[in-house]
mmCIF file with all atom_site columns, C-alpha atoms in Angstrom:
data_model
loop_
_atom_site.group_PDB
_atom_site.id
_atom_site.type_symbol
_atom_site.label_atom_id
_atom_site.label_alt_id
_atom_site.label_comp_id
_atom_site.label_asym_id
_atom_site.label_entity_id
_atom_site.label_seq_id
_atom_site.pdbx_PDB_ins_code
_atom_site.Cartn_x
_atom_site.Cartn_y
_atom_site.Cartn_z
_atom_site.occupancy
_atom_site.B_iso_or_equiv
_atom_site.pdbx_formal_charge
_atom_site.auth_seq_id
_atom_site.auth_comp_id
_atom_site.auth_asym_id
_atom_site.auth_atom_id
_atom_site.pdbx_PDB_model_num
ATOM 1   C CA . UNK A 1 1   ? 28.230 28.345 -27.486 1.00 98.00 ? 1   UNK A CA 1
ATOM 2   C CA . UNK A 1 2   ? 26.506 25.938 -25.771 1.00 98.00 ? 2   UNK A CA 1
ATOM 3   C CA . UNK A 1 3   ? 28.477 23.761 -23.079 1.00 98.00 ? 3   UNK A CA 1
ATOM 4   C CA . UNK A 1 4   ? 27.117 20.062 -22.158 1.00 97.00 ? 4   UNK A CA 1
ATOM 5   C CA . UNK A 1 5   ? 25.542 17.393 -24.559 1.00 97.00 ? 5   UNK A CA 1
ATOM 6   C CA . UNK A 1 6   ? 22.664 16.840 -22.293 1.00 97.00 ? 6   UNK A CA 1
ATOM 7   C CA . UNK A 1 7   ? 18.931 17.079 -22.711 1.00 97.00 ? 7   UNK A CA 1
ATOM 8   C CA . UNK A 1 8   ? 19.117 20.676 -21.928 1.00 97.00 ? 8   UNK A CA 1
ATOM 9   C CA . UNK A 1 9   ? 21.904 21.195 -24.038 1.00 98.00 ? 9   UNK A CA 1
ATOM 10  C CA . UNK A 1 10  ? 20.776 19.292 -26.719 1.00 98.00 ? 10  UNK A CA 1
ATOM 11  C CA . UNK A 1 11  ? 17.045 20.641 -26.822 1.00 98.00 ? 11  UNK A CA 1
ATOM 12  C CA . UNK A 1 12  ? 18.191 24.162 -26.879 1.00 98.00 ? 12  UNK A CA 1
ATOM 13  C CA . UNK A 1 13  ? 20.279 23.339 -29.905 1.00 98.00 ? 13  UNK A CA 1
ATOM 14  C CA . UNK A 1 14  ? 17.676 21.847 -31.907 1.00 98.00 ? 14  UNK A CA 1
ATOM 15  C CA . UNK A 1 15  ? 15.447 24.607 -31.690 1.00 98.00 ? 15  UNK A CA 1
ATOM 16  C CA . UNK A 1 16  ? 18.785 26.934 -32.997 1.00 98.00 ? 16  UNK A CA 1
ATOM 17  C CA . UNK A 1 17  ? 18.850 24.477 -35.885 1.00 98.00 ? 17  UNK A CA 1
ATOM 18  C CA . UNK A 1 18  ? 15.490 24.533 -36.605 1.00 98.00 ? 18  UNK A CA 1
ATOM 19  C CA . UNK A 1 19  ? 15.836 28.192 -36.931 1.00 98.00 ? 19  UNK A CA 1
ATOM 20  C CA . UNK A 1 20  ? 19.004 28.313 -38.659 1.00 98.00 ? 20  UNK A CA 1
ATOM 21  C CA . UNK A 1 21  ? 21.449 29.775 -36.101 1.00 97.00 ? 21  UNK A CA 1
ATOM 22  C CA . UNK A 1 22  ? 24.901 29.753 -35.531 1.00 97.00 ? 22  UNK A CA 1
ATOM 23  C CA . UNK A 1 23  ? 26.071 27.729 -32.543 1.00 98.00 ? 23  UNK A CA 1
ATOM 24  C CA . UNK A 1 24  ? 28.336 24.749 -31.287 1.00 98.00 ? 24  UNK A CA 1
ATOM 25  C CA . UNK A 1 25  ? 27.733 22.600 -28.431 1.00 98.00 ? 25  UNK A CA 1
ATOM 26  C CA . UNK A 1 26  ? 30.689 21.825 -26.405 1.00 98.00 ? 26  UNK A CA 1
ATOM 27  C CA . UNK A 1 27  ? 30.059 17.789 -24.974 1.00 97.00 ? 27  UNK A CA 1
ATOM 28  C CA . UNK A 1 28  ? 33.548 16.707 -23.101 1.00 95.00 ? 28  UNK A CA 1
ATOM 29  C CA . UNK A 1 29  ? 31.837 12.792 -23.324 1.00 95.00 ? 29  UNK A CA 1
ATOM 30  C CA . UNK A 1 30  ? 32.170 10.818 -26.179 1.00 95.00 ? 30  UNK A CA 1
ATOM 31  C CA . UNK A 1 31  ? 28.453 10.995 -27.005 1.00 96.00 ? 31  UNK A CA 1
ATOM 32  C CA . UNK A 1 32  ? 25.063 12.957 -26.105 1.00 97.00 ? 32  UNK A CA 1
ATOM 33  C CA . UNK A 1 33  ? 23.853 12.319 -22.637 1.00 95.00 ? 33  UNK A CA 1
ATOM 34  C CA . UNK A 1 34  ? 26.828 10.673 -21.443 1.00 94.00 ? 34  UNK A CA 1
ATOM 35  C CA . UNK A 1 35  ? 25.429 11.299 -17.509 1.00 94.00 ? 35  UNK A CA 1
ATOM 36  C CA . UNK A 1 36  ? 22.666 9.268  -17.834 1.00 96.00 ? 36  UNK A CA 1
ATOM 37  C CA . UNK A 1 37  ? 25.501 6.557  -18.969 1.00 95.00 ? 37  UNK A CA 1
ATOM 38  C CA . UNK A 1 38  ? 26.739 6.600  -15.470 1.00 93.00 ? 38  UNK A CA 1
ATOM 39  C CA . UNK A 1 39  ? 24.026 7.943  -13.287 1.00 94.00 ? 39  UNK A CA 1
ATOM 40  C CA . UNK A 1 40  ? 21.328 6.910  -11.440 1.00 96.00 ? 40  UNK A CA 1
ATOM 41  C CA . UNK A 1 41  ? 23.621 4.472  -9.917  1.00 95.00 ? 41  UNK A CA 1
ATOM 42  C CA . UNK A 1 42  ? 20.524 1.562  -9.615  1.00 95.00 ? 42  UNK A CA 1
ATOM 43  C CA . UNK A 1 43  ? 19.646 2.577  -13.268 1.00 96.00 ? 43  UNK A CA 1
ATOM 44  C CA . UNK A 1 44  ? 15.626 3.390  -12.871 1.00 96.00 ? 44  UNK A CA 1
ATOM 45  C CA . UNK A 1 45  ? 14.875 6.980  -13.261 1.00 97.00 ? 45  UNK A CA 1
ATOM 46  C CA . UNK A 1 46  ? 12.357 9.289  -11.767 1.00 95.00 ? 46  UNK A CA 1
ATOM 47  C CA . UNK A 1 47  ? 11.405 11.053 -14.440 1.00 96.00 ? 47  UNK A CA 1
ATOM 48  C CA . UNK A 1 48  ? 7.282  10.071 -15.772 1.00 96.00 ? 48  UNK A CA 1
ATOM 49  C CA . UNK A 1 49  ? 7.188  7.912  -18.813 1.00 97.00 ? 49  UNK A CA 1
ATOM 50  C CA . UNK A 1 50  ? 2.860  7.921  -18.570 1.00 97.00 ? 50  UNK A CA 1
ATOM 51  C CA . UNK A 1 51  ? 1.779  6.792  -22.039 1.00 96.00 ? 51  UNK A CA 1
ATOM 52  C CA . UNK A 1 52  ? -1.798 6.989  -21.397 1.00 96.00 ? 52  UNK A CA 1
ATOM 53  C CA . UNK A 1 53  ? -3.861 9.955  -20.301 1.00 96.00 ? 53  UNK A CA 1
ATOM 54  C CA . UNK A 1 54  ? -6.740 9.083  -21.188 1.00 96.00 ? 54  UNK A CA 1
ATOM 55  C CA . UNK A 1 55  ? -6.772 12.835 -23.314 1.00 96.00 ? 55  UNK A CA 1
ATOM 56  C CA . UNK A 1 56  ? -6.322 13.351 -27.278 1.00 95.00 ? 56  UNK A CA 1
ATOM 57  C CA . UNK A 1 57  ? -4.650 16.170 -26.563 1.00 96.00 ? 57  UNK A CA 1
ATOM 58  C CA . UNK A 1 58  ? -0.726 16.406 -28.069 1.00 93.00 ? 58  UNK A CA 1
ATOM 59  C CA . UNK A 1 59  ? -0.034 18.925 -25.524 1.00 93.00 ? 59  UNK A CA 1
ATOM 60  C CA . UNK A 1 60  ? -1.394 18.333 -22.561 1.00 96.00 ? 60  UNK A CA 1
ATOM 61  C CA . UNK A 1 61  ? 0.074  14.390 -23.493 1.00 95.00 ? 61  UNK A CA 1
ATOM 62  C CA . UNK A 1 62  ? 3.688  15.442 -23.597 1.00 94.00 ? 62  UNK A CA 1
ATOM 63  C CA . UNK A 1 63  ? 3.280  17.243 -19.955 1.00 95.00 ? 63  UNK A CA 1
ATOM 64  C CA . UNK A 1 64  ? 3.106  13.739 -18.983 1.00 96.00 ? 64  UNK A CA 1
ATOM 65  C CA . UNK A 1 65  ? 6.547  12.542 -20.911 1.00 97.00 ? 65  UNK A CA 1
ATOM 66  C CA . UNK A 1 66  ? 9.126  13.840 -18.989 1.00 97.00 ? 66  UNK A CA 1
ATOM 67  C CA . UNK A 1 67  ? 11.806 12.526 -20.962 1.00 98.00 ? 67  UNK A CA 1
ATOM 68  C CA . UNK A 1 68  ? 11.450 13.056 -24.414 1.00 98.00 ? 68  UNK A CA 1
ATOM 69  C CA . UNK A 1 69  ? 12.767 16.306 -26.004 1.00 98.00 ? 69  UNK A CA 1
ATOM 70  C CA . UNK A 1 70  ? 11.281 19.114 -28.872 1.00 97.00 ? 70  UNK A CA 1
ATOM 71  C CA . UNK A 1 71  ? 11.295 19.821 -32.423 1.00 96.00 ? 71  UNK A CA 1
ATOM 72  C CA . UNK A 1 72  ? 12.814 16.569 -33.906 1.00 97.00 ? 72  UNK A CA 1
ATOM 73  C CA . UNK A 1 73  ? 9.548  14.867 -35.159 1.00 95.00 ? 73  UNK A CA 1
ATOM 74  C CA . UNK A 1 74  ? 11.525 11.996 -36.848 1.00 97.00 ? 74  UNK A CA 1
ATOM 75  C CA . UNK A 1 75  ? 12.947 10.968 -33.266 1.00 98.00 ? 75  UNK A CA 1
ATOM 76  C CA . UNK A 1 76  ? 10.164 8.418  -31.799 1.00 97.00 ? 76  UNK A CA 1
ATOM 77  C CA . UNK A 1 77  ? 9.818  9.536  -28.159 1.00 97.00 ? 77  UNK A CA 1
ATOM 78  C CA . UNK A 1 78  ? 10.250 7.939  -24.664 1.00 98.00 ? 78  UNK A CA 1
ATOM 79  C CA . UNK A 1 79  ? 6.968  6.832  -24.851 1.00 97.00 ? 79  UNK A CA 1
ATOM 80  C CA . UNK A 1 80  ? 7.254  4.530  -27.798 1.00 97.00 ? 80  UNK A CA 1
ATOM 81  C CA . UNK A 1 81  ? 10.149 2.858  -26.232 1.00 98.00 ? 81  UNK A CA 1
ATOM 82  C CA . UNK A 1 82  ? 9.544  1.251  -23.364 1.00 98.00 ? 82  UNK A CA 1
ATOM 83  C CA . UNK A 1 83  ? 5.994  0.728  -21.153 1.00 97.00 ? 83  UNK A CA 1
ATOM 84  C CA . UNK A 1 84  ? 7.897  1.357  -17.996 1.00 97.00 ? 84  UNK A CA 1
ATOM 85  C CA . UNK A 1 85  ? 6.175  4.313  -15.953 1.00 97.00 ? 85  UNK A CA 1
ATOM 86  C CA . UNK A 1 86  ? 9.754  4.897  -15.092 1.00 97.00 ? 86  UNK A CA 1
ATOM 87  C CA . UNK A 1 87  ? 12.251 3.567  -17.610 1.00 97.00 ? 87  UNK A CA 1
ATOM 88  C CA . UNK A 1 88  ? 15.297 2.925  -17.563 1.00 97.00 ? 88  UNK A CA 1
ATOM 89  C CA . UNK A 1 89  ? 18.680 5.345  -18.204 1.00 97.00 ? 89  UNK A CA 1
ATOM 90  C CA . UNK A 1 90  ? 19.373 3.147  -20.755 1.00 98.00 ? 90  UNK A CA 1
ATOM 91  C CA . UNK A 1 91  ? 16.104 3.979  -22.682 1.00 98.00 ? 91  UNK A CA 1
ATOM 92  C CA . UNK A 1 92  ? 17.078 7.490  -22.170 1.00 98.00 ? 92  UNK A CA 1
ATOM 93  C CA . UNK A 1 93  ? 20.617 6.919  -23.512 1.00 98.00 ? 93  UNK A CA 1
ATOM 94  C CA . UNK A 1 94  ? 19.700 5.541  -26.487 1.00 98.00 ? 94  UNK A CA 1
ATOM 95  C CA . UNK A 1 95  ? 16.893 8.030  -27.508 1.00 98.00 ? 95  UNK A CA 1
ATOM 96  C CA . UNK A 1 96  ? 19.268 11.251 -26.830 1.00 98.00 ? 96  UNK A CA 1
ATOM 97  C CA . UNK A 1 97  ? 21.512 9.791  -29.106 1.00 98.00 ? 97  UNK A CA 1
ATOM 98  C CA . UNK A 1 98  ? 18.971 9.308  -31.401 1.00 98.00 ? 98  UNK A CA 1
ATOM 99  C CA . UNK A 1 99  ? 17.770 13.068 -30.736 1.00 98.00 ? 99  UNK A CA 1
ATOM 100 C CA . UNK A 1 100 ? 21.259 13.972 -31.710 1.00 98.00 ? 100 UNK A CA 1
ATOM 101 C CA . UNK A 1 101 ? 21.777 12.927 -34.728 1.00 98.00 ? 101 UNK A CA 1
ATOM 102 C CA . UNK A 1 102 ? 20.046 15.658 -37.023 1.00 98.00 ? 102 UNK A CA 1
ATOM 103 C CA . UNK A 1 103 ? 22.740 18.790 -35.029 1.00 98.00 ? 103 UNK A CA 1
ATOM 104 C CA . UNK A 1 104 ? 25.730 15.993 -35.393 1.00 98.00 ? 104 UNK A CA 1
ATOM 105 C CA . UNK A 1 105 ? 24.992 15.547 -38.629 1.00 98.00 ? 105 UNK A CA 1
ATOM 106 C CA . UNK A 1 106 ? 24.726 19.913 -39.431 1.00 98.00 ? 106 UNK A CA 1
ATOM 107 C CA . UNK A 1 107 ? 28.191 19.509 -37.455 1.00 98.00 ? 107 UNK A CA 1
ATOM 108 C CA . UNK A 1 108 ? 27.225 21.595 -34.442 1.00 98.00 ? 108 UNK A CA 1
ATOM 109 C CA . UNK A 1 109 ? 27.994 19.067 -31.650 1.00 98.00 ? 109 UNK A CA 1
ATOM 110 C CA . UNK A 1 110 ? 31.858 18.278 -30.656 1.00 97.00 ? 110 UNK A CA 1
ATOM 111 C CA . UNK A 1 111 ? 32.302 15.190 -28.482 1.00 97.00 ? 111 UNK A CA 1
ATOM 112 C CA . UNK A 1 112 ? 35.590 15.130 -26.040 1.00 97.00 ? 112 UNK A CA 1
ATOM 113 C CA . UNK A 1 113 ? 35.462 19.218 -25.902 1.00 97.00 ? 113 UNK A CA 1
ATOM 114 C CA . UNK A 1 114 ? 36.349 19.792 -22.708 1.00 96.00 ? 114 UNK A CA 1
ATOM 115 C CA . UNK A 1 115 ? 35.936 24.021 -21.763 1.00 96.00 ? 115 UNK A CA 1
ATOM 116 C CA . UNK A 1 116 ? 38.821 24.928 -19.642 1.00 96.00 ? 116 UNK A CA 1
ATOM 117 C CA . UNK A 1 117 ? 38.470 28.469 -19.046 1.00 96.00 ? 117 UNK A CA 1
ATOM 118 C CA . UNK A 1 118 ? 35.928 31.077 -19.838 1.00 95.00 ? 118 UNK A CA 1
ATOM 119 C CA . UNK A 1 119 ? 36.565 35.194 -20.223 1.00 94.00 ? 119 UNK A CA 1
ATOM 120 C CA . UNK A 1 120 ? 34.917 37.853 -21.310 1.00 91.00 ? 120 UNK A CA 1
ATOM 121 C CA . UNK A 1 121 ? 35.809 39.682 -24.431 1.00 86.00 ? 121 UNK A CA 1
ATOM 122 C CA . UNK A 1 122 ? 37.276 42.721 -24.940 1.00 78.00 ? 122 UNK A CA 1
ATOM 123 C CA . UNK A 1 123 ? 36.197 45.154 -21.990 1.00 70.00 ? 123 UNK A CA 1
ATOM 124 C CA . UNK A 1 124 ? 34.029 47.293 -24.865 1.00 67.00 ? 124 UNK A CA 1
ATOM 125 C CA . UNK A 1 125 ? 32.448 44.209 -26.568 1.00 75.00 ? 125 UNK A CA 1
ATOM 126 C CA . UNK A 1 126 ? 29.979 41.306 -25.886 1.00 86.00 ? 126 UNK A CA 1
ATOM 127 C CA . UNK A 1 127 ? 30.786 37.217 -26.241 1.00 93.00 ? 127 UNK A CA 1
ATOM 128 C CA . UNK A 1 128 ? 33.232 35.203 -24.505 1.00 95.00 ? 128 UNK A CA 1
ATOM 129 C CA . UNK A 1 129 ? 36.225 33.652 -24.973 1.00 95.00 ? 129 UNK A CA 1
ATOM 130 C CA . UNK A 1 130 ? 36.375 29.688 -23.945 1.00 96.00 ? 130 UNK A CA 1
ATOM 131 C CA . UNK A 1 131 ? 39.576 27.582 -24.113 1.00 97.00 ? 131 UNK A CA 1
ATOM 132 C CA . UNK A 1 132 ? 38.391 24.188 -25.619 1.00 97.00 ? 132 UNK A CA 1
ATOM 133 C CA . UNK A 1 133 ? 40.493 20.928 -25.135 1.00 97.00 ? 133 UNK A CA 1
ATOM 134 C CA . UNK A 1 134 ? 39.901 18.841 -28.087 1.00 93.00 ? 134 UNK A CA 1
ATOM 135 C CA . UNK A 1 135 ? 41.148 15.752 -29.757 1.00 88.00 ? 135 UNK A CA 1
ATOM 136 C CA . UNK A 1 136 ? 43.567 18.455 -31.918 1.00 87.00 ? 136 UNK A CA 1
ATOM 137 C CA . UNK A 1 137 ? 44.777 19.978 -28.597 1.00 93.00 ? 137 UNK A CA 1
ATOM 138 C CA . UNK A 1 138 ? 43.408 23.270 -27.491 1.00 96.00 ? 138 UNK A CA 1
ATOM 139 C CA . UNK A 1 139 ? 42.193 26.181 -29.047 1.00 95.00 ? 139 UNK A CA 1
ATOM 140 C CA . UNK A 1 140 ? 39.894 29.553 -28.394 1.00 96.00 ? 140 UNK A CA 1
ATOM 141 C CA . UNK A 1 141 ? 36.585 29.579 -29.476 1.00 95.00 ? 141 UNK A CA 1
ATOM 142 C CA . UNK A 1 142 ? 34.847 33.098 -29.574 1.00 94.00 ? 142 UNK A CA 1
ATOM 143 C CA . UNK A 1 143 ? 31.059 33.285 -29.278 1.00 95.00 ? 143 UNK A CA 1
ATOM 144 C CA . UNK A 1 144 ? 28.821 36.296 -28.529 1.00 94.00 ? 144 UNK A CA 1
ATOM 145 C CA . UNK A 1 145 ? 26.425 34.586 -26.177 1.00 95.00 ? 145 UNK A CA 1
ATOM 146 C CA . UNK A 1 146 ? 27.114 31.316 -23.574 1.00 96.00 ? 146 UNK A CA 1
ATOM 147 C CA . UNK A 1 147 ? 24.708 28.986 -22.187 1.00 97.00 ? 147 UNK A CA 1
ATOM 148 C CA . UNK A 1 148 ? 25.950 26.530 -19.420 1.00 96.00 ? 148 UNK A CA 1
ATOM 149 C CA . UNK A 1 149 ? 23.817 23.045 -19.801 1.00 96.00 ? 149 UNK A CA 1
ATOM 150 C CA . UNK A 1 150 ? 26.206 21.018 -18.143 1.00 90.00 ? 150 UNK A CA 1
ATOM 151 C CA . UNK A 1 151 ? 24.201 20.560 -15.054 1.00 81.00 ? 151 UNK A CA 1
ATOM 152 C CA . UNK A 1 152 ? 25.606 20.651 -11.363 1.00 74.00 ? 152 UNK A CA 1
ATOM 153 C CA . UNK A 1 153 ? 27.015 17.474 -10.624 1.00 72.00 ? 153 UNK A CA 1
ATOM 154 C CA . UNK A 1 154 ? 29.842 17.768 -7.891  1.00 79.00 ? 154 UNK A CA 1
ATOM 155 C CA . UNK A 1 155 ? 30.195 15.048 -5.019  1.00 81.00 ? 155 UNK A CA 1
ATOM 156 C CA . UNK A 1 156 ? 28.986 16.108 -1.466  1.00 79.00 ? 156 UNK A CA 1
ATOM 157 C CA . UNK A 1 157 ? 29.870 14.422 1.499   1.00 78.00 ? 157 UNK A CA 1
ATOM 158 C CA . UNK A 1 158 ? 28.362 15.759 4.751   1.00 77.00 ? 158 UNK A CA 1
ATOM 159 C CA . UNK A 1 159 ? 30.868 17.928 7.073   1.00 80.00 ? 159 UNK A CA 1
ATOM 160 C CA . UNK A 1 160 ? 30.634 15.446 10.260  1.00 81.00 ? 160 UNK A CA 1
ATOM 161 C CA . UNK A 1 161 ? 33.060 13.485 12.364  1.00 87.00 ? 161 UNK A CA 1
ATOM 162 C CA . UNK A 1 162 ? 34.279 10.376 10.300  1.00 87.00 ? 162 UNK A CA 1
ATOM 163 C CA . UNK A 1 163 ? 32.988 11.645 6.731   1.00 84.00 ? 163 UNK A CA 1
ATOM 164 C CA . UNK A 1 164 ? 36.012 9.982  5.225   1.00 86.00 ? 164 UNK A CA 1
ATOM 165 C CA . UNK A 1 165 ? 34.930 6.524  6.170   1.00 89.00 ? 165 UNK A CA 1
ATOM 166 C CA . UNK A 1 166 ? 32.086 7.210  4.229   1.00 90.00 ? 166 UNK A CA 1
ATOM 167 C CA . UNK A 1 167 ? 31.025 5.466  0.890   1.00 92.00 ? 167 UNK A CA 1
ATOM 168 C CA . UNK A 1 168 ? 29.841 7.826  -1.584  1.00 92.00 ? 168 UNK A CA 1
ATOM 169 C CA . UNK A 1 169 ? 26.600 7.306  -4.216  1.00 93.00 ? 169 UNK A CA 1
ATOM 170 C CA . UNK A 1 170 ? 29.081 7.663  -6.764  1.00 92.00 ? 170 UNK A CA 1
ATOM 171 C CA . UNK A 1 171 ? 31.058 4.662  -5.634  1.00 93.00 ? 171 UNK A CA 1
ATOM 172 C CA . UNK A 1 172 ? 28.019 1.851  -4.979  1.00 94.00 ? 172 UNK A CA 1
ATOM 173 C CA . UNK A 1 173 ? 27.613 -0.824 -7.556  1.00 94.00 ? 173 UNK A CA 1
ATOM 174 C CA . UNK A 1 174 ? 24.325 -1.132 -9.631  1.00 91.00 ? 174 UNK A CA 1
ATOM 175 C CA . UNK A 1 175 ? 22.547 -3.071 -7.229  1.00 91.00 ? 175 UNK A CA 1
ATOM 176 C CA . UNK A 1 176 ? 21.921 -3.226 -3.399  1.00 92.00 ? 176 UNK A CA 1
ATOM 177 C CA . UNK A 1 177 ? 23.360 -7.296 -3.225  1.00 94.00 ? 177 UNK A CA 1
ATOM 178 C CA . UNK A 1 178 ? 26.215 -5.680 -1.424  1.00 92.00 ? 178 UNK A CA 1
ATOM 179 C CA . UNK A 1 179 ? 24.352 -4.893 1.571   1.00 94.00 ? 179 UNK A CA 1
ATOM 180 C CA . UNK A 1 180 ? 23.084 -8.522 1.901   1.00 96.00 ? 180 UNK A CA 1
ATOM 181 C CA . UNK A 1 181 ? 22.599 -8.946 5.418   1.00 97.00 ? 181 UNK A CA 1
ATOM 182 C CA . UNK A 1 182 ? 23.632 -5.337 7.019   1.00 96.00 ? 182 UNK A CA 1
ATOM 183 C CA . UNK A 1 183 ? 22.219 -2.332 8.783   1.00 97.00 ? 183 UNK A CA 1
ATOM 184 C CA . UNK A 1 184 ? 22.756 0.119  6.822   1.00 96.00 ? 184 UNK A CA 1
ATOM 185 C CA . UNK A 1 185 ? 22.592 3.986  7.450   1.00 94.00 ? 185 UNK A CA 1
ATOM 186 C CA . UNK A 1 186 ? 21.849 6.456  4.615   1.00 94.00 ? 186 UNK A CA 1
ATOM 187 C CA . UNK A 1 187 ? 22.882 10.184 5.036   1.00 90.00 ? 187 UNK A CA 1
ATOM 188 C CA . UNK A 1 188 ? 20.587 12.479 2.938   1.00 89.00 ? 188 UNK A CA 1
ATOM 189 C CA . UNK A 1 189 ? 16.999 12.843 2.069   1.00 90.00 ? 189 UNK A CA 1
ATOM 190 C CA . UNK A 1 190 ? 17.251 13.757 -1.867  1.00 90.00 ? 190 UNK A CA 1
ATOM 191 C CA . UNK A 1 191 ? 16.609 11.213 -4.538  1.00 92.00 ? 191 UNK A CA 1
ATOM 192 C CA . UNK A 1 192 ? 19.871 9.524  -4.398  1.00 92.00 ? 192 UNK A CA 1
ATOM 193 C CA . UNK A 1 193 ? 19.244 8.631  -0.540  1.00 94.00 ? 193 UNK A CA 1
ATOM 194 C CA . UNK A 1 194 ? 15.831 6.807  -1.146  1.00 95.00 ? 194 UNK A CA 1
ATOM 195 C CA . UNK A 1 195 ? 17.109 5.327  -4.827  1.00 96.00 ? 195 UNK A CA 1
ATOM 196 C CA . UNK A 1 196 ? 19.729 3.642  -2.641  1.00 96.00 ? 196 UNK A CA 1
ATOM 197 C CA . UNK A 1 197 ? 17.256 2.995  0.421   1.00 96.00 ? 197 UNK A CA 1
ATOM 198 C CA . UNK A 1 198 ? 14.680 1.185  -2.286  1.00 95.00 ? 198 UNK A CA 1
ATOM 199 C CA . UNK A 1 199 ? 17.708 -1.138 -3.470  1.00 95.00 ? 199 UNK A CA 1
ATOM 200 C CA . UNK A 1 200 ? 18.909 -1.868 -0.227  1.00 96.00 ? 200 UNK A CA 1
ATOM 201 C CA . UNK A 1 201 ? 15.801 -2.806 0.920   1.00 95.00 ? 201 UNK A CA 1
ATOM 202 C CA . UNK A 1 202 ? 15.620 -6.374 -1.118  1.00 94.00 ? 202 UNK A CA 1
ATOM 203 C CA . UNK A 1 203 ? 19.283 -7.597 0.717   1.00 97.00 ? 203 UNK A CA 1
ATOM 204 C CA . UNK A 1 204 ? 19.823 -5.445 3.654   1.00 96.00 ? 204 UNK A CA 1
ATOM 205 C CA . UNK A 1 205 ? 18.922 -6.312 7.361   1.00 96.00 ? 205 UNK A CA 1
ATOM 206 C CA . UNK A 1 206 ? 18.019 -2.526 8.677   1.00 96.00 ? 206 UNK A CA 1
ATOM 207 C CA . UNK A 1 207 ? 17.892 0.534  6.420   1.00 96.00 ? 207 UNK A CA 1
ATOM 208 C CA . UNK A 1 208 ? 17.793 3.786  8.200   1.00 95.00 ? 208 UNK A CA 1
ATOM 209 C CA . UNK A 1 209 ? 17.639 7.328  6.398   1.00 94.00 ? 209 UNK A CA 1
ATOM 210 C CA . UNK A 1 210 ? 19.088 10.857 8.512   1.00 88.00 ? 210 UNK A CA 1
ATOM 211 C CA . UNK A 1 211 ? 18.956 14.143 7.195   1.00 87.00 ? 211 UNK A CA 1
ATOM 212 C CA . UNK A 1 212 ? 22.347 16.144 7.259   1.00 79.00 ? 212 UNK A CA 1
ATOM 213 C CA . UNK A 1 213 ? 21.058 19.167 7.392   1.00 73.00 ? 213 UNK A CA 1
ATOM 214 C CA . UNK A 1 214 ? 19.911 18.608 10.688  1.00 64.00 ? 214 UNK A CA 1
ATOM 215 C CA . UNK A 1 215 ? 22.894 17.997 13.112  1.00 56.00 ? 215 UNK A CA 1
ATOM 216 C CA . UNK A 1 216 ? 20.645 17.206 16.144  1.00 54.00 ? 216 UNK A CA 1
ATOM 217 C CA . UNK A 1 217 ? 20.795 13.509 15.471  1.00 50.00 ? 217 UNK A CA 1
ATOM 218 C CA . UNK A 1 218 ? 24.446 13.607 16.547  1.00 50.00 ? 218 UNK A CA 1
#
């Protein structure tokens, strides 16, 4: 059982259908990749799309694609899509669902399964148990090994005075034109903080950046 329709997800099942295993992967979107639907907020991604090298070499070329996946040959990759050095999510939408089609096709990928709850077998055997939510209702699906490749997406606000005044990344709008005109302070020095730094920067009057891990700033 595999649970999330992501790149990971969806990578590690086309190498079990290349070699002819038994699995299911567990998607509660309504397609492959459905993160990347939503997220980054401004839409550009960080990930390398370098189509030139200036090797010959396959391998040492696709160390320089970070977006395109494995073992489906027939699936042009990121590369071929778009000459952005950093493309778009859309670009990436569109080529996992591409990727995808091959293990939807063999019936191993179930969109809007949503895994509810997860136990162990029987104390004297291996697997798991997982209660699925489905478009039939739910049901237990038994499987002798588990990978989780849904990724580790969870909101987090910093613990400070006022947090709830906040505006969270997941609530901004696609573009910085909101800020037109303000000082705005960004808490956080991950990608997220300087994606939304970089967008503010065409429409906002003062952009400052603070690390929360670091409470002396207070």
């Amino acid at each position: 059982c595999i649970v999330g329709g992501g790149p990971g997800g969806l990578q590690l099942g086309q190498f079990l259908l290349s070699a002819g295993r038994d699995y299911m992967i567990f998607e509660r979107g309504t397609g492959p990749g459905s993160f990347f639907e939503r997220f980054p907020i401004h839409r550009q991604l960080i990930s390398l799309n370098k189509r030139h090298t200036g090797r010959d070499n396959p391998e040492f070329n696709m160390r320089h694609d970070w977006n395109s996946l494995l073992g489906n040959e027939a699936c042009p990759p990121v590369t071929n899509r778009t000459t952005a050095r950093f493309p778009r999510a859309e670009v990436l939408v569109e080529y996992l669902r591409e990727f995808a089609q091959p293990q939807e096709a063999a019936g191993r990928i179930e969109y809007g399964a949503e895994v509810q709850r997860i136990k162990r077998w029987a104390k004297d055997e291996e697997g798991f148990l997982l209660k699925v939510r489905g478009a039939e209702g739910e049901r237990t699906v038994g499987c002798r090994v588990l990978v989780m490749a849904h990724g580790l997406w969870t909101v987090n606000r910093p613990d400070i005075d006022g947090g709830e005044y906040l505006t969270g990344y997941e609530e901004l709008p696609p573009s910085g034109e909101s800020m037109e005109g303000q000082s705005v302070a960004i808490f956080g020095l991950g990608n997220s903080a300087f994606e939304v730094a970089n967008a503010a920067a065409d429409y906002a009057n003062y952009v400052h950046v603070w690390p929360t891990r670091d409470k002396s700033w207070g």
